[in-house]
CSV table of C-alpha atoms in Angstrom, one decimal:
chain,number,residue,atom,x,y,z
A,13,MET,CA,-3.5,-71.8,-8.9
A,14,ALA,CA,-3.3,-75.1,-10.9
A,15,ARG,CA,-3.6,-78.3,-8.9
A,16,ASN,CA,-2.4,-81.8,-9.6
A,17,ARG,CA,-4.5,-84.9,-9.2
A,18,PRO,CA,-3.7,-86.4,-5.8
A,19,THR,CA,-2.2,-89.9,-5.5
A,20,VAL,CA,-2.9,-92.5,-2.9
A,21,ALA,CA,0.3,-91.4,-1.2
A,22,ASP,CA,-0.9,-87.8,-1.2
A,23,LEU,CA,-4.2,-88.7,0.5
A,24,ARG,CA,-2.4,-90.8,3.1
A,25,ALA,CA,-0.1,-87.9,3.8
A,26,LEU,CA,-3.0,-85.6,4.3
A,27,LYS,CA,-4.6,-87.8,7.0
A,28,GLY,CA,-5.2,-85.8,10.1
A,29,LYS,CA,-4.1,-82.6,8.4
A,30,ARG,CA,-7.2,-81.4,6.6
A,31,GLN,CA,-10.6,-82.6,5.7
A,32,LEU,CA,-11.0,-83.8,2.1
A,33,SER,CA,-14.2,-83.3,0.1
A,34,LYS,CA,-15.9,-86.1,-1.8
A,35,LEU,CA,-19.0,-86.1,-4.1
A,36,ARG,CA,-21.0,-88.8,-5.9
A,37,VAL,CA,-21.5,-87.6,-9.4
A,38,THR,CA,-23.4,-89.2,-12.3
A,39,THR,CA,-23.0,-86.8,-15.2
A,40,LEU,CA,-20.2,-85.1,-17.0
A,41,GLU,CA,-21.8,-81.7,-16.1
A,42,GLU,CA,-21.6,-82.6,-12.4
A,43,ALA,CA,-18.0,-83.9,-12.8
A,44,GLU,CA,-17.0,-80.7,-14.5
A,45,ALA,CA,-18.7,-78.6,-11.8
A,46,ALA,CA,-16.9,-80.6,-9.1
A,47,GLU,CA,-13.6,-80.1,-10.8
A,48,ARG,CA,-14.1,-76.3,-11.1
A,49,ALA,CA,-15.3,-76.1,-7.4
A,50,GLY,CA,-12.1,-77.8,-6.2
A,51,ILE,CA,-13.7,-81.0,-4.9
A,52,ASP,CA,-11.0,-83.5,-4.0
A,53,LEU,CA,-12.5,-86.9,-4.6
A,54,LEU,CA,-15.3,-88.2,-6.8
A,55,SER,CA,-17.4,-91.4,-6.7
A,56,VAL,CA,-18.5,-92.1,-10.2
A,57,THR,CA,-20.6,-94.6,-12.1
A,58,TYR,CA,-18.8,-97.2,-14.2
A,59,GLY,CA,-20.4,-95.7,-17.3
A,60,LEU,CA,-19.1,-92.2,-16.5
A,61,MET,CA,-15.6,-93.5,-15.7
A,62,LEU,CA,-15.4,-95.3,-19.0
A,63,ASP,CA,-16.6,-92.2,-20.9
A,64,PRO,CA,-13.5,-90.8,-22.6
A,65,ARG,CA,-14.7,-87.3,-21.9
A,66,PHE,CA,-14.7,-87.8,-18.2
A,67,ARG,CA,-11.0,-87.0,-17.6
A,68,ASP,CA,-11.4,-83.8,-19.7
A,69,ALA,CA,-14.2,-82.8,-17.4
A,70,ALA,CA,-12.5,-83.7,-14.2
A,71,PRO,CA,-8.7,-84.0,-14.8
A,72,THR,CA,-7.6,-83.4,-11.2
A,73,CYS,CA,-10.2,-85.1,-9.1
A,74,PHE,CA,-9.3,-88.4,-7.5
A,75,ALA,CA,-11.9,-90.7,-9.1
A,76,VAL,CA,-13.2,-93.8,-7.3
A,77,PRO,CA,-15.7,-95.7,-9.5
A,78,GLY,CA,-18.4,-97.6,-7.7
A,79,ASP,CA,-21.8,-98.9,-8.9
A,80,GLU,CA,-24.7,-101.0,-7.8
A,81,TYR,CA,-23.9,-104.3,-6.1
A,82,GLY,CA,-22.9,-107.0,-8.5
A,83,MET,CA,-21.9,-104.6,-11.3
A,84,MET,CA,-18.2,-105.4,-10.8
A,85,GLY,CA,-19.0,-109.1,-11.1
A,86,ALA,CA,-19.9,-112.1,-9.0
A,87,THR,CA,-16.5,-113.7,-8.5
A,88,THR,CA,-13.1,-112.4,-7.5
A,89,ASP,CA,-11.7,-112.9,-11.0
A,90,GLU,CA,-14.7,-110.9,-12.6
A,91,ILE,CA,-14.2,-108.1,-10.1
A,92,LEU,CA,-10.5,-108.0,-10.8
A,93,ARG,CA,-11.1,-107.8,-14.6
A,94,THR,CA,-13.6,-104.9,-14.1
A,95,ALA,CA,-11.2,-103.1,-11.8
A,96,VAL,CA,-8.3,-103.4,-14.3
A,97,LYS,CA,-10.6,-102.0,-17.0
A,98,LEU,CA,-11.6,-99.1,-14.8
A,99,LYS,CA,-8.0,-98.4,-13.8
A,100,ALA,CA,-7.0,-98.4,-17.5
A,101,ALA,CA,-9.8,-95.8,-18.1
A,102,GLY,CA,-8.3,-93.4,-15.6
A,103,ALA,CA,-9.7,-94.5,-12.3
A,104,ASP,CA,-7.4,-93.7,-9.3
A,105,ALA,CA,-8.9,-96.4,-7.1
A,106,VAL,CA,-12.0,-98.6,-7.0
A,107,TYR,CA,-14.8,-99.0,-4.5
A,108,CYS,CA,-15.4,-102.5,-3.4
A,109,SER,CA,-17.7,-103.9,-0.7
A,110,ALA,CA,-17.0,-107.5,-1.5
A,111,SER,CA,-15.1,-110.0,0.8
A,112,ALA,CA,-11.7,-109.4,2.3
A,113,GLN,CA,-10.4,-112.1,0.0
A,114,THR,CA,-11.5,-110.1,-3.1
A,115,ILE,CA,-10.1,-106.9,-1.7
A,116,ARG,CA,-6.8,-108.6,-1.0
A,117,ARG,CA,-6.7,-109.9,-4.6
A,118,LEU,CA,-7.1,-106.4,-6.0
A,119,ALA,CA,-4.5,-105.0,-3.6
A,120,ASP,CA,-2.1,-107.8,-4.6
A,121,GLU,CA,-2.4,-106.4,-8.2
A,122,ARG,CA,-1.6,-102.9,-6.9
A,123,ILE,CA,-5.1,-101.6,-7.5
A,124,PRO,CA,-6.0,-99.1,-4.7
A,125,VAL,CA,-9.2,-100.2,-3.0
A,126,CYS,CA,-11.7,-98.1,-1.0
A,127,GLY,CA,-13.8,-100.4,1.3
A,128,HIS,CA,-16.9,-99.7,3.3
A,129,VAL,CA,-17.7,-100.1,7.0
A,130,GLY,CA,-20.7,-99.2,9.3
A,131,LEU,CA,-23.9,-99.2,7.4
A,132,ILE,CA,-23.2,-100.9,4.1
A,133,PRO,CA,-26.5,-100.6,2.1
A,134,THR,CA,-25.9,-103.7,0.0
A,135,HIS,CA,-25.2,-105.8,3.2
A,136,SER,CA,-27.5,-103.9,5.6
A,137,THR,CA,-29.6,-107.0,6.4
A,138,TRP,CA,-26.7,-108.2,8.6
A,139,THR,CA,-26.8,-105.0,10.7
A,140,GLY,CA,-30.6,-104.6,11.0
A,141,GLY,CA,-31.4,-102.7,7.8
A,142,PHE,CA,-31.0,-99.0,7.0
A,143,ARG,CA,-30.1,-97.8,10.4
A,144,ALA,CA,-27.1,-96.5,12.3
A,145,VAL,CA,-24.3,-98.9,13.3
A,146,GLY,CA,-22.1,-98.5,16.3
A,147,LYS,CA,-24.5,-97.0,18.9
A,148,THR,CA,-23.5,-99.6,21.4
A,149,ALA,CA,-20.1,-100.7,22.6
A,150,GLU,CA,-20.6,-104.1,21.0
A,151,THR,CA,-21.6,-102.7,17.6
A,152,ALA,CA,-18.9,-100.0,17.7
A,153,GLU,CA,-16.4,-102.9,18.2
A,154,PHE,CA,-18.0,-104.5,15.2
A,155,VAL,CA,-17.2,-101.4,13.1
A,156,TRP,CA,-13.6,-101.5,14.4
A,157,ARG,CA,-13.2,-105.1,13.4
A,158,GLN,CA,-14.5,-104.2,9.9
A,159,VAL,CA,-11.8,-101.5,9.7
A,160,LYS,CA,-9.1,-103.9,10.8
A,161,GLU,CA,-10.2,-106.5,8.3
A,162,LEU,CA,-9.9,-103.9,5.5
A,163,GLU,CA,-6.4,-102.9,6.8
A,164,GLU,CA,-5.3,-106.5,6.7
A,165,ALA,CA,-6.7,-107.0,3.2
A,166,GLY,CA,-4.7,-104.1,1.8
A,167,ALA,CA,-7.4,-101.4,1.3
A,168,PHE,CA,-6.1,-97.8,1.5
A,169,ALA,CA,-9.4,-96.2,2.4
A,170,ALA,CA,-12.9,-96.9,3.7
A,171,GLU,CA,-16.3,-95.2,3.6
A,172,ILE,CA,-17.7,-95.1,7.1
A,173,GLU,CA,-21.5,-94.7,6.9
A,174,VAL,CA,-24.0,-93.6,9.6
A,175,VAL,CA,-21.8,-94.3,12.6
A,176,PRO,CA,-21.8,-92.1,15.7
A,177,ALA,CA,-19.4,-89.2,15.3
A,178,ALA,CA,-17.4,-90.0,18.4
A,179,VAL,CA,-17.0,-93.6,17.4
A,180,ALA,CA,-15.9,-92.7,13.9
A,181,ALA,CA,-13.4,-90.2,15.2
A,182,ALA,CA,-11.9,-92.6,17.7
A,183,ILE,CA,-11.5,-95.2,14.9
A,184,SER,CA,-10.1,-92.8,12.4
A,185,LYS,CA,-7.3,-91.7,14.8
A,186,ARG,CA,-6.3,-95.4,15.2
A,187,THR,CA,-6.2,-96.6,11.6
A,188,PRO,CA,-3.9,-95.7,8.7
A,189,LEU,CA,-6.9,-96.0,6.4
A,190,VAL,CA,-8.2,-92.8,4.8
A,191,MET,CA,-11.6,-92.7,6.5
A,192,ILE,CA,-14.4,-91.1,4.4
A,193,SER,CA,-17.4,-90.0,6.4
A,194,MET,CA,-20.9,-90.4,5.1
A,195,GLY,CA,-23.0,-89.3,8.1
A,196,ALA,CA,-20.2,-90.2,10.5
A,197,GLY,CA,-19.2,-86.8,11.7
A,198,ALA,CA,-16.2,-84.5,11.3
A,199,GLY,CA,-13.6,-86.6,12.9
A,200,CYS,CA,-12.7,-88.6,9.8
A,201,ASP,CA,-10.4,-87.7,6.9
A,202,ALA,CA,-13.1,-86.7,4.3
A,203,GLN,CA,-16.7,-85.8,4.0
A,204,TYR,CA,-18.9,-87.5,1.4
A,205,LEU,CA,-22.3,-86.4,0.0
A,206,PHE,CA,-24.2,-87.2,-3.2
A,207,ALA,CA,-24.4,-84.5,-5.7
A,208,GLU,CA,-28.2,-85.0,-6.1
A,209,ASP,CA,-28.6,-84.2,-2.4
A,210,VAL,CA,-26.3,-81.2,-2.5
A,211,LEU,CA,-28.1,-79.8,-5.5
A,212,GLY,CA,-31.6,-80.5,-4.2
A,213,LEU,CA,-32.4,-83.0,-7.0
A,214,ASN,CA,-33.5,-85.8,-4.7
A,215,ARG,CA,-37.3,-85.9,-4.8
A,216,GLY,CA,-37.6,-88.6,-2.1
A,217,HIS,CA,-36.1,-88.9,1.4
A,218,TYR,CA,-33.0,-86.9,2.3
A,219,PRO,CA,-30.7,-88.7,4.7
A,220,ARG,CA,-30.1,-86.9,8.0
A,221,HIS,CA,-26.5,-86.2,7.2
A,222,ALA,CA,-27.3,-84.6,3.8
A,223,LYS,CA,-27.1,-80.8,3.4
A,224,VAL,CA,-29.0,-79.2,0.5
A,225,TYR,CA,-27.3,-76.2,-1.0
A,226,ARG,CA,-29.6,-75.6,-4.0
A,227,ASN,CA,-33.1,-76.5,-5.2
A,228,LEU,CA,-32.4,-77.6,-8.7
A,229,ALA,CA,-35.4,-79.8,-8.7
A,230,ALA,CA,-37.6,-76.6,-8.8
A,231,GLU,CA,-35.4,-75.3,-11.6
A,232,PHE,CA,-35.9,-78.4,-13.6
A,233,ASP,CA,-39.6,-78.3,-12.9
A,234,ARG,CA,-39.7,-74.7,-14.2
A,235,ILE,CA,-37.7,-75.7,-17.3
A,236,GLN,CA,-40.1,-78.6,-17.9
A,237,GLN,CA,-43.1,-76.2,-17.8
A,238,GLU,CA,-41.3,-74.0,-20.3
A,239,ARG,CA,-40.7,-77.0,-22.5
A,240,ILE,CA,-44.4,-77.9,-22.4
A,241,ALA,CA,-45.4,-74.3,-23.1
A,242,ALA,CA,-43.1,-74.0,-26.0
A,243,PHE,CA,-44.3,-77.3,-27.5
A,244,SER,CA,-47.9,-76.3,-27.0
A,245,GLU,CA,-47.3,-73.0,-28.8
A,246,TYR,CA,-45.6,-74.8,-31.7
A,247,ALA,CA,-48.5,-77.2,-32.1
A,248,ALA,CA,-51.0,-74.2,-32.0
A,249,ASP,CA,-49.0,-72.4,-34.6
A,250,ILE,CA,-49.2,-75.4,-36.9
A,251,ALA,CA,-52.9,-75.7,-36.4
A,252,SER,CA,-53.5,-72.0,-37.1
A,253,GLY,CA,-51.2,-71.8,-40.1
A,254,THR,CA,-48.9,-69.3,-38.3
A,255,TYR,CA,-46.0,-71.7,-38.7
A,256,PRO,CA,-44.2,-71.9,-41.0
A,257,GLY,CA,-44.1,-68.2,-41.9
A,258,ALA,CA,-42.4,-66.6,-44.8
A,259,GLY,CA,-39.2,-66.3,-42.9
A,260,HIS,CA,-39.0,-70.0,-42.3
A,261,MET,CA,-39.3,-71.0,-46.0
A,262,LEU,CA,-37.0,-71.1,-48.9
A,263,GLY,CA,-37.9,-69.1,-52.0
A,264,ILE,CA,-37.4,-69.7,-55.7
A,265,ASP,CA,-37.1,-67.4,-58.6
A,266,ALA,CA,-40.5,-66.8,-60.3
A,267,GLY,CA,-39.2,-67.8,-63.7
A,268,GLU,CA,-37.7,-71.0,-62.4
A,269,LEU,CA,-40.9,-71.8,-60.7
A,270,ARG,CA,-42.9,-71.3,-63.9
A,271,ARG,CA,-40.5,-73.6,-65.8
A,272,PHE,CA,-41.0,-76.3,-63.1
A,273,GLU,CA,-44.8,-75.9,-63.2
A,274,ASP,CA,-44.7,-76.2,-67.0
A,275,PHE,CA,-42.7,-79.4,-66.5
A,276,LEU,CA,-45.2,-80.8,-64.0
A,277,SER,CA,-48.2,-80.0,-66.4
A,278,GLY,CA,-46.7,-82.3,-68.9
A,279,GLN,CA,-46.5,-85.2,-66.4
A,280,THR,CA,-49.2,-87.8,-66.2
């Protein structure tokens, strides 16, 4: 059955009713696969969002572009300009981990914003590095205050990353924000993983919350070996004179060839 792309109002209405699915995708192929698999939300790079082919690949996924820290700009005005450009390209919302003041400015312009609480990688120095946040009552209160700040700034959603499941569930029940869990348990409104982890493309560390469903890294390794073998055979054929063969070359009528050779014989 055909589905429509959800709106912010749709996502809010689904809060507490069913878990949404979210993936981070970086290629058109991944976006198309997510669309065909029925994934609800996509986090995408700015480059992918601005690619005019993106919406053909994923017409009904709710797209939230987000990129490396600073890519949106350094000031509120720069971030607003980037957000407007992304919205014009078909984004349904934007991810922003900047200040509440900046999020409020975007919200004032009716741009839906997804914020971030718990472990925020770009700001992790303030919470002790790449580690869980909210494992004590005091740090759980800190996450709650982050959520309230986003509410007051006008965000509609928040990623909640590496927070104890019970803490995340308690917060999710008490906020109107659409809470998107990345390693924060099943008590939120959506689950979020990176496509590279789901597909087994990550050649480094897999986070604890990641689940690997395929081993495409091995497939790409196999394909690379096939590339090397094919290129090696090609080089060997050239060296041996096997390539090009008769079937790879264009012929010419014998009479026409003689006429051309006669012409060449008269050239100095």
